[in-house]
Short mmCIF file of N, CA and C in Angstrom, two decimals:
data_model
loop_
_atom_site.label_atom_id
_atom_site.label_comp_id
_atom_site.label_asym_id
_atom_site.label_seq_id
_atom_site.Cartn_x
_atom_site.Cartn_y
_atom_site.Cartn_z
N MET A 1 95.25 121.52 111.82
CA MET A 1 93.85 121.73 111.56
C MET A 1 93.24 120.40 111.10
N THR A 2 92.10 120.08 111.62
CA THR A 2 91.42 118.84 111.24
C THR A 2 90.56 119.06 109.99
N VAL A 3 90.15 117.97 109.36
CA VAL A 3 89.25 118.03 108.22
C VAL A 3 87.95 118.70 108.62
N GLU A 4 87.44 118.35 109.77
CA GLU A 4 86.18 118.92 110.25
C GLU A 4 86.28 120.44 110.39
N GLU A 5 87.40 120.91 110.96
CA GLU A 5 87.60 122.35 111.12
C GLU A 5 87.70 123.04 109.77
N LEU A 6 88.45 122.44 108.83
CA LEU A 6 88.56 123.01 107.50
C LEU A 6 87.17 123.13 106.86
N LEU A 7 86.38 122.08 106.92
CA LEU A 7 85.04 122.09 106.31
C LEU A 7 84.12 123.11 106.98
N GLU A 8 84.22 123.24 108.29
CA GLU A 8 83.41 124.24 109.01
C GLU A 8 83.80 125.65 108.59
N ARG A 9 85.10 125.91 108.55
CA ARG A 9 85.58 127.24 108.19
C ARG A 9 85.26 127.56 106.73
N TYR A 10 85.37 126.55 105.86
CA TYR A 10 85.02 126.74 104.46
C TYR A 10 83.53 127.07 104.34
N ALA A 11 82.69 126.38 105.09
CA ALA A 11 81.24 126.60 105.05
C ALA A 11 80.87 128.01 105.48
N THR A 12 81.71 128.64 106.33
CA THR A 12 81.42 130.01 106.77
C THR A 12 82.00 131.06 105.82
N GLY A 13 82.64 130.61 104.73
CA GLY A 13 83.13 131.54 103.72
C GLY A 13 84.63 131.67 103.63
N GLU A 14 85.37 131.07 104.55
CA GLU A 14 86.83 131.14 104.48
C GLU A 14 87.31 130.29 103.32
N ARG A 15 88.27 130.80 102.56
CA ARG A 15 88.81 130.07 101.41
C ARG A 15 90.33 129.92 101.48
N ASP A 16 91.00 130.67 102.34
CA ASP A 16 92.46 130.68 102.37
C ASP A 16 92.99 129.74 103.44
N PHE A 17 93.53 128.61 102.97
CA PHE A 17 94.13 127.62 103.86
C PHE A 17 95.58 127.37 103.44
N GLY A 18 96.19 128.36 102.81
CA GLY A 18 97.55 128.24 102.34
C GLY A 18 98.55 128.01 103.45
N GLY A 19 99.54 127.15 103.16
CA GLY A 19 100.63 126.90 104.09
C GLY A 19 100.33 125.94 105.22
N VAL A 20 99.12 125.40 105.28
CA VAL A 20 98.74 124.47 106.36
C VAL A 20 99.24 123.07 106.02
N ASP A 21 99.55 122.27 107.02
CA ASP A 21 99.98 120.88 106.81
C ASP A 21 98.76 119.97 106.81
N PHE A 22 98.39 119.51 105.62
CA PHE A 22 97.26 118.59 105.48
C PHE A 22 97.71 117.25 104.92
N GLY A 23 98.91 116.81 105.25
CA GLY A 23 99.39 115.53 104.76
C GLY A 23 98.44 114.40 105.15
N SER A 24 98.14 113.54 104.18
CA SER A 24 97.27 112.36 104.35
C SER A 24 95.81 112.72 104.67
N VAL A 25 95.40 113.96 104.42
CA VAL A 25 94.02 114.37 104.68
C VAL A 25 93.07 113.64 103.73
N ASP A 26 91.86 113.34 104.19
CA ASP A 26 90.86 112.68 103.35
C ASP A 26 89.74 113.66 103.03
N LEU A 27 89.79 114.19 101.80
CA LEU A 27 88.77 115.11 101.33
C LEU A 27 88.09 114.56 100.08
N ALA A 28 87.99 113.24 100.01
CA ALA A 28 87.33 112.60 98.87
C ALA A 28 85.86 113.01 98.84
N ASN A 29 85.36 113.21 97.63
CA ASN A 29 83.95 113.53 97.39
C ASN A 29 83.49 114.85 98.00
N THR A 30 84.41 115.76 98.31
CA THR A 30 84.03 117.06 98.85
C THR A 30 83.87 118.07 97.71
N THR A 31 83.19 119.16 98.00
CA THR A 31 83.00 120.24 97.04
C THR A 31 83.62 121.49 97.65
N LEU A 32 84.79 121.90 97.10
CA LEU A 32 85.55 123.01 97.67
C LEU A 32 86.07 123.94 96.57
N PRO A 33 85.17 124.50 95.73
CA PRO A 33 85.65 125.39 94.68
C PRO A 33 86.29 126.64 95.27
N GLU A 34 87.30 127.15 94.54
CA GLU A 34 87.99 128.38 94.89
C GLU A 34 88.78 128.32 96.19
N ILE A 35 89.08 127.13 96.70
CA ILE A 35 89.87 127.00 97.91
C ILE A 35 91.34 127.33 97.60
N ASN A 36 92.00 127.99 98.52
CA ASN A 36 93.41 128.31 98.38
C ASN A 36 94.21 127.35 99.25
N LEU A 37 94.96 126.47 98.58
CA LEU A 37 95.83 125.53 99.27
C LEU A 37 97.28 125.73 98.82
N SER A 38 97.62 126.96 98.46
CA SER A 38 98.98 127.25 97.99
C SER A 38 99.99 127.02 99.10
N GLY A 39 101.13 126.43 98.71
CA GLY A 39 102.20 126.18 99.66
C GLY A 39 101.86 125.16 100.74
N THR A 40 100.80 124.39 100.51
CA THR A 40 100.31 123.46 101.52
C THR A 40 100.91 122.07 101.33
N ASN A 41 101.16 121.36 102.44
CA ASN A 41 101.57 119.97 102.36
C ASN A 41 100.32 119.10 102.21
N LEU A 42 100.18 118.51 101.03
CA LEU A 42 99.05 117.62 100.75
C LEU A 42 99.55 116.25 100.31
N SER A 43 100.75 115.88 100.77
CA SER A 43 101.30 114.58 100.39
C SER A 43 100.39 113.47 100.90
N GLU A 44 100.12 112.53 100.01
CA GLU A 44 99.26 111.38 100.29
C GLU A 44 97.82 111.76 100.63
N ALA A 45 97.41 112.97 100.26
CA ALA A 45 96.03 113.40 100.49
C ALA A 45 95.08 112.67 99.55
N ASN A 46 93.84 112.53 99.97
CA ASN A 46 92.82 111.85 99.17
C ASN A 46 91.79 112.89 98.69
N PHE A 47 91.83 113.17 97.39
CA PHE A 47 90.89 114.09 96.76
C PHE A 47 90.07 113.36 95.69
N VAL A 48 89.92 112.06 95.80
CA VAL A 48 89.20 111.27 94.80
C VAL A 48 87.79 111.83 94.63
N CYS A 49 87.44 112.12 93.39
CA CYS A 49 86.11 112.62 93.01
C CYS A 49 85.72 113.93 93.70
N ALA A 50 86.70 114.71 94.16
CA ALA A 50 86.40 116.01 94.77
C ALA A 50 86.16 117.05 93.68
N MET A 51 85.36 118.05 93.97
CA MET A 51 85.11 119.15 93.05
C MET A 51 85.92 120.34 93.54
N LEU A 52 87.02 120.64 92.82
CA LEU A 52 87.98 121.65 93.25
C LEU A 52 88.23 122.68 92.14
N SER A 53 87.21 123.05 91.41
CA SER A 53 87.37 124.03 90.34
C SER A 53 87.89 125.35 90.91
N GLU A 54 88.79 125.97 90.14
CA GLU A 54 89.38 127.26 90.49
C GLU A 54 90.14 127.24 91.82
N ALA A 55 90.62 126.07 92.23
CA ALA A 55 91.43 125.95 93.44
C ALA A 55 92.86 126.42 93.15
N ASN A 56 93.54 126.88 94.18
CA ASN A 56 94.93 127.31 94.06
C ASN A 56 95.83 126.32 94.79
N PHE A 57 96.57 125.54 94.00
CA PHE A 57 97.52 124.57 94.54
C PHE A 57 98.96 125.01 94.25
N SER A 58 99.19 126.27 93.93
CA SER A 58 100.53 126.71 93.56
C SER A 58 101.51 126.45 94.69
N GLY A 59 102.63 125.84 94.34
CA GLY A 59 103.66 125.54 95.32
C GLY A 59 103.31 124.47 96.33
N ALA A 60 102.18 123.79 96.15
CA ALA A 60 101.76 122.76 97.11
C ALA A 60 102.52 121.45 96.88
N ASN A 61 102.66 120.67 97.93
CA ASN A 61 103.27 119.35 97.84
C ASN A 61 102.15 118.31 97.73
N LEU A 62 101.95 117.78 96.52
CA LEU A 62 100.91 116.78 96.25
C LEU A 62 101.51 115.42 95.92
N THR A 63 102.71 115.13 96.45
CA THR A 63 103.32 113.84 96.15
C THR A 63 102.45 112.70 96.67
N GLN A 64 102.26 111.72 95.82
CA GLN A 64 101.47 110.52 96.15
C GLN A 64 100.00 110.83 96.48
N ALA A 65 99.52 112.01 96.11
CA ALA A 65 98.11 112.36 96.37
C ALA A 65 97.20 111.60 95.41
N ALA A 66 96.01 111.28 95.89
CA ALA A 66 94.99 110.60 95.07
C ALA A 66 94.00 111.65 94.58
N LEU A 67 94.08 111.96 93.29
CA LEU A 67 93.21 112.97 92.70
C LEU A 67 92.31 112.38 91.62
N SER A 68 92.27 111.07 91.51
CA SER A 68 91.51 110.45 90.41
C SER A 68 90.04 110.86 90.44
N GLY A 69 89.56 111.23 89.27
CA GLY A 69 88.17 111.63 89.13
C GLY A 69 87.85 113.02 89.65
N ALA A 70 88.85 113.76 90.10
CA ALA A 70 88.60 115.11 90.64
C ALA A 70 88.32 116.10 89.51
N ILE A 71 87.48 117.07 89.81
CA ILE A 71 87.20 118.15 88.87
C ILE A 71 88.06 119.34 89.27
N LEU A 72 89.02 119.66 88.40
CA LEU A 72 90.04 120.66 88.71
C LEU A 72 90.05 121.77 87.66
N LYS A 73 88.89 122.10 87.12
CA LYS A 73 88.80 123.12 86.07
C LYS A 73 89.34 124.46 86.58
N ASN A 74 90.16 125.09 85.73
CA ASN A 74 90.71 126.42 86.01
C ASN A 74 91.51 126.49 87.31
N SER A 75 92.02 125.37 87.78
CA SER A 75 92.83 125.37 89.01
C SER A 75 94.29 125.70 88.68
N ASN A 76 95.00 126.20 89.68
CA ASN A 76 96.39 126.62 89.51
C ASN A 76 97.32 125.63 90.21
N PHE A 77 98.16 124.96 89.40
CA PHE A 77 99.14 124.02 89.92
C PHE A 77 100.56 124.50 89.66
N SER A 78 100.77 125.79 89.44
CA SER A 78 102.12 126.27 89.14
C SER A 78 103.06 125.96 90.31
N GLU A 79 104.21 125.36 89.95
CA GLU A 79 105.25 124.99 90.91
C GLU A 79 104.78 123.99 91.97
N ALA A 80 103.66 123.31 91.73
CA ALA A 80 103.21 122.26 92.65
C ALA A 80 103.98 120.97 92.35
N ASN A 81 104.24 120.17 93.36
CA ASN A 81 104.91 118.89 93.20
C ASN A 81 103.84 117.80 93.10
N LEU A 82 103.69 117.22 91.91
CA LEU A 82 102.69 116.18 91.66
C LEU A 82 103.34 114.81 91.48
N SER A 83 104.56 114.63 91.99
CA SER A 83 105.27 113.37 91.83
C SER A 83 104.48 112.21 92.42
N GLY A 84 104.22 111.21 91.60
CA GLY A 84 103.53 110.01 92.06
C GLY A 84 102.05 110.20 92.32
N ALA A 85 101.51 111.36 92.00
CA ALA A 85 100.07 111.60 92.23
C ALA A 85 99.24 110.81 91.23
N ASN A 86 98.10 110.32 91.66
CA ASN A 86 97.17 109.61 90.78
C ASN A 86 96.23 110.64 90.16
N LEU A 87 96.42 110.88 88.87
CA LEU A 87 95.66 111.90 88.15
C LEU A 87 94.68 111.29 87.15
N ALA A 88 94.38 110.01 87.29
CA ALA A 88 93.50 109.32 86.35
C ALA A 88 92.11 109.94 86.33
N ASN A 89 91.61 110.18 85.14
CA ASN A 89 90.25 110.68 84.92
C ASN A 89 89.96 112.04 85.55
N CYS A 90 90.99 112.82 85.82
CA CYS A 90 90.77 114.18 86.33
C CYS A 90 90.30 115.08 85.19
N ILE A 91 89.55 116.09 85.53
CA ILE A 91 89.13 117.08 84.54
C ILE A 91 89.93 118.35 84.82
N PHE A 92 90.86 118.66 83.90
CA PHE A 92 91.78 119.78 84.06
C PHE A 92 91.46 120.95 83.13
N ASP A 93 90.29 121.04 82.54
CA ASP A 93 89.97 122.10 81.58
C ASP A 93 90.37 123.46 82.14
N GLY A 94 91.26 124.15 81.40
CA GLY A 94 91.66 125.49 81.78
C GLY A 94 92.63 125.57 82.95
N ALA A 95 93.08 124.44 83.46
CA ALA A 95 93.98 124.44 84.62
C ALA A 95 95.39 124.87 84.20
N ASN A 96 96.11 125.51 85.11
CA ASN A 96 97.49 125.91 84.92
C ASN A 96 98.37 124.82 85.50
N LEU A 97 98.93 124.00 84.60
CA LEU A 97 99.81 122.92 85.03
C LEU A 97 101.23 123.28 84.70
#
């Protein structure tokens, strides 16, 4: 699935993108609250300054992902792999880490 397809489907109300391979995807500066990316490959993904409040990243692979400046309030990261991820200046208020 391409970034464009994800954004189009999200705009129509779809929120469940669990299990999809989005390695190296560039979603910097996007607004995707309540998106479900559980079990998803997001290694080396770019989420810099993205607004991802209440997102579900449970079981996702976020190794080497760029999340600096992202808003991740009330997001779920249970069992997610954040090895080497850039988490500088993220807002994690209420997040499950």
